[in-house]
């Protein structure tokens, strides 16, 4: 059966009306009388005019945009504070006169500036040949036995670890720690580990960015090797 050509008597599909209005957004400007006749259901059950509904939508969008802008400004302020604290830490690390100064500066900044609950620096080698500091010295064989999986790449790891791994990293504080972030210290090969812990199991998540910790590790990678036996 042959379809007849559309006429004005044929009903329009909603999609056709929507498409036409999108192409002619100024239609109601030349037909303002229609706005008074149109109404939309309201959550309360009563009806409101199209103009009222548009105003309400614009108000909601305005509030949403202001909230987004506020969050962007808050993030910018947080980033400024993070930058200042990180700069202060790096300068203190660079000014260290020996390994003890460097490790002390790291612990002090992580504790006071960044409010990190637990910090651990572990170096691989012989305790008699590595200068004394707050860093714990262990053999590379011991490290591989307890945290070998963490030494397979140079990337930082966040989340929760096994009891044996946490005890190796944080000693008697292991039972207090809910989540950790840890990164190998590298100079050709791994010469140590930098680990931080938080009491909150959700604080350091596997999806959390590790840019800061990786950056500090890169600084240590350039400062500490000269104090280690070759």
Coordinates of C-alpha atoms in Angstrom, one line a residue:
X1 CA 0.0 0.0 0.0
X2 CA 1.4 3.4 -1.0
X3 CA 2.0 5.8 1.9
X4 CA 0.3 9.2 1.3
X5 CA 2.3 12.4 1.5
X6 CA 2.1 14.0 4.9
X7 CA -0.4 16.8 5.4
X8 CA -1.2 19.3 8.1
X9 CA -3.8 17.0 9.3
X10 CA -1.3 14.3 10.2
X11 CA -0.1 14.3 13.8
X12 CA 3.5 15.1 14.4
X13 CA 5.8 12.8 16.3
X14 CA 7.3 14.1 19.5
X15 CA 10.8 13.7 18.0
X16 CA 9.8 15.9 15.1
X17 CA 8.5 18.7 17.4
X18 CA 11.7 18.5 19.5
X19 CA 13.9 18.6 16.4
X20 CA 12.0 21.6 15.0
X21 CA 12.2 23.6 18.2
X22 CA 15.9 22.9 18.6
X23 CA 16.4 24.4 15.1
X24 CA 14.2 27.4 16.0
X25 CA 15.0 28.2 19.6
X26 CA 13.6 31.8 19.2
X27 CA 10.1 30.5 18.2
X28 CA 8.5 31.5 21.5
X29 CA 10.0 35.0 21.2
X30 CA 7.6 35.7 18.3
X31 CA 4.7 33.8 19.9
X32 CA 4.8 34.8 23.6
X33 CA 1.1 34.2 24.0
X34 CA 1.8 30.4 23.8
X35 CA 4.0 30.5 26.9
X36 CA 1.0 31.4 29.0
X37 CA -0.9 28.4 27.7
X38 CA 1.9 25.9 28.3
X39 CA 2.3 24.2 31.6
X40 CA 4.6 21.6 33.1
X41 CA 3.9 19.2 35.9
X42 CA 5.7 20.1 39.2
X43 CA 7.1 17.8 41.8
X44 CA 4.4 19.0 44.2
X45 CA 1.7 18.0 41.7
X46 CA 0.7 21.5 40.7
X47 CA 1.5 23.0 37.3
X48 CA 3.9 25.8 36.5
X49 CA 4.3 27.8 33.3
X50 CA 7.1 27.1 30.9
X51 CA 8.8 30.4 31.8
X52 CA 8.8 29.6 35.5
X53 CA 10.2 26.2 34.7
X54 CA 13.0 27.7 32.5
X55 CA 13.8 30.2 35.3
X56 CA 14.0 27.3 37.8
X57 CA 16.3 25.3 35.5
X58 CA 18.6 28.3 34.9
X59 CA 18.7 29.0 38.7
X60 CA 19.6 25.3 39.3
X61 CA 22.3 25.5 36.6
X62 CA 23.6 28.7 38.1
X63 CA 23.9 27.2 41.6
X64 CA 25.6 24.1 40.1
X65 CA 28.2 26.3 38.2
X66 CA 28.9 28.3 41.4
X67 CA 29.4 25.1 43.3
X68 CA 31.8 23.9 40.6
X69 CA 33.7 27.2 40.6
X70 CA 33.9 27.1 44.4
X71 CA 35.4 23.6 44.2
X72 CA 37.9 24.7 41.6
X73 CA 39.0 27.6 43.8
X74 CA 39.3 25.3 46.8
X75 CA 41.4 22.9 44.8
X76 CA 43.6 25.8 43.6
X77 CA 44.2 27.0 47.1
X78 CA 45.0 23.4 48.2
X79 CA 47.4 23.0 45.4
X80 CA 49.1 26.3 46.3
X81 CA 49.5 25.1 49.9
X82 CA 50.8 21.7 48.7
X83 CA 53.3 23.4 46.4
X84 CA 54.6 25.6 49.2
X85 CA 55.0 22.7 51.6
X86 CA 56.7 20.5 48.9
X87 CA 59.1 23.4 48.0
X88 CA 60.0 23.9 51.6
X89 CA 60.7 20.1 52.0
X90 CA 62.8 19.9 48.9
X91 CA 64.9 22.9 49.9
X92 CA 65.5 21.4 53.3
X93 CA 66.5 18.1 51.7
X94 CA 68.9 19.9 49.4
X95 CA 70.4 21.8 52.4
X96 CA 71.1 18.6 54.4
X97 CA 74.8 18.3 55.2
X98 CA 74.7 14.5 55.6
X99 CA 72.4 11.5 55.4
X100 CA 71.1 12.1 59.0
X101 CA 70.1 15.7 58.1
X102 CA 68.2 14.5 55.0
X103 CA 66.3 11.8 56.7
X104 CA 65.5 14.1 59.7
X105 CA 64.2 16.8 57.3
X106 CA 62.0 14.2 55.6
X107 CA 60.5 12.9 58.8
X108 CA 60.0 16.4 60.2
X109 CA 58.2 17.7 57.1
X110 CA 56.0 14.6 56.7
X111 CA 55.0 14.8 60.3
X112 CA 54.6 18.5 60.8
X113 CA 53.7 19.9 57.3
X114 CA 51.9 17.0 55.8
X115 CA 50.5 15.3 58.9
X116 CA 51.5 11.9 57.7
X117 CA 50.8 9.4 60.5
X118 CA 53.7 7.0 59.9
X119 CA 56.9 7.4 57.8
X120 CA 59.5 4.8 57.2
X121 CA 62.7 4.9 55.2
X122 CA 64.5 1.6 54.7
X123 CA 67.9 1.3 53.1
X124 CA 69.5 -1.8 51.8
X125 CA 73.0 -2.7 52.8
X126 CA 75.3 -3.3 55.8
X127 CA 74.6 -1.3 58.9
X128 CA 78.3 -0.9 59.6
X129 CA 78.9 0.8 56.2
X130 CA 75.8 3.1 56.0
X131 CA 75.8 6.3 58.0
X132 CA 73.6 6.3 61.1
X133 CA 70.2 8.0 60.7
X134 CA 66.5 7.5 61.3
X135 CA 66.5 5.2 58.3
X136 CA 66.4 1.5 59.0
X137 CA 69.1 -0.6 57.3
X138 CA 68.4 -4.1 56.1
X139 CA 70.0 -6.5 53.7
X140 CA 68.6 -6.7 50.2
X141 CA 68.0 -10.5 50.8
X142 CA 65.9 -9.7 53.8
X143 CA 63.9 -7.1 51.8
X144 CA 63.3 -9.5 48.9
X145 CA 62.1 -12.1 51.3
X146 CA 59.5 -9.8 53.0
X147 CA 58.5 -7.2 50.4
X148 CA 59.9 -8.7 47.1
X149 CA 56.7 -7.8 45.2
X150 CA 57.2 -4.1 46.0
X151 CA 60.7 -4.2 44.4
X152 CA 59.7 -5.5 41.0
X153 CA 59.1 -2.0 39.6
X154 CA 59.8 1.6 40.4
X155 CA 56.2 2.7 40.7
X156 CA 54.5 3.7 43.9
X157 CA 51.9 1.3 45.3
X158 CA 48.9 2.4 47.4
X159 CA 46.3 0.5 49.4
X160 CA 46.6 -2.3 52.0
X161 CA 49.4 -4.8 52.4
X162 CA 49.8 -8.1 54.1
X163 CA 50.6 -8.3 57.8
X164 CA 54.2 -9.5 57.1
X165 CA 54.8 -6.6 54.6
X166 CA 53.5 -4.0 57.0
X167 CA 55.5 -5.3 59.9
X168 CA 58.6 -5.2 57.8
X169 CA 57.9 -1.6 56.7
X170 CA 56.7 -0.1 60.0
X171 CA 57.8 -2.5 62.8
X172 CA 55.9 -2.2 66.0
X173 CA 53.5 0.4 64.4
X174 CA 52.2 -2.2 61.9
X175 CA 49.0 -3.0 63.8
X176 CA 48.0 0.7 63.9
X177 CA 48.2 1.2 60.1
X178 CA 45.1 0.9 57.9
X179 CA 46.5 1.8 54.5
X180 CA 49.9 2.6 53.1
X181 CA 51.7 4.1 50.1
X182 CA 55.2 2.8 49.3
X183 CA 57.7 3.5 46.5
X184 CA 61.1 1.9 45.9
X185 CA 64.2 4.2 46.0
X186 CA 66.2 3.6 42.8
X187 CA 69.7 4.4 41.5
X188 CA 70.3 1.9 38.8
X189 CA 68.8 -0.7 41.1
X190 CA 66.7 -0.5 44.2
X191 CA 68.6 0.8 47.2
X192 CA 65.7 1.3 49.6
X193 CA 62.1 2.0 50.2
X194 CA 60.0 5.1 51.2
X195 CA 56.8 4.2 52.9
X196 CA 54.0 6.2 54.6
X197 CA 51.0 4.9 56.5
X198 CA 47.7 6.1 57.7
X199 CA 45.4 4.7 60.4
X200 CA 42.4 5.0 58.0
X201 CA 42.1 1.9 55.8
X202 CA 40.5 4.0 53.0
X203 CA 43.0 6.9 53.1
X204 CA 45.6 5.4 50.7
X205 CA 43.6 3.7 48.0
X206 CA 44.8 1.7 45.1
X207 CA 43.3 4.4 42.7
X208 CA 44.9 7.3 44.6
X209 CA 47.4 9.4 42.8
X210 CA 51.0 8.9 43.8
X211 CA 52.6 11.9 42.1
X212 CA 53.7 13.6 45.3
X213 CA 55.3 10.4 46.8
X214 CA 57.0 9.6 43.5
X215 CA 58.4 13.1 43.3
X216 CA 59.9 13.0 46.8
X217 CA 61.4 9.6 46.0
X218 CA 63.0 11.1 42.8
X219 CA 64.6 13.8 45.0
X220 CA 65.9 11.1 47.4
X221 CA 67.2 9.1 44.5
X222 CA 69.5 11.9 43.7
X223 CA 70.6 12.8 47.2
X224 CA 71.1 9.5 49.1
X225 CA 73.3 7.4 46.8
X226 CA 76.4 9.4 47.5
X227 CA 76.2 8.4 51.1
X228 CA 75.9 4.7 50.3
X229 CA 78.9 2.3 49.7
X230 CA 79.4 1.5 46.1

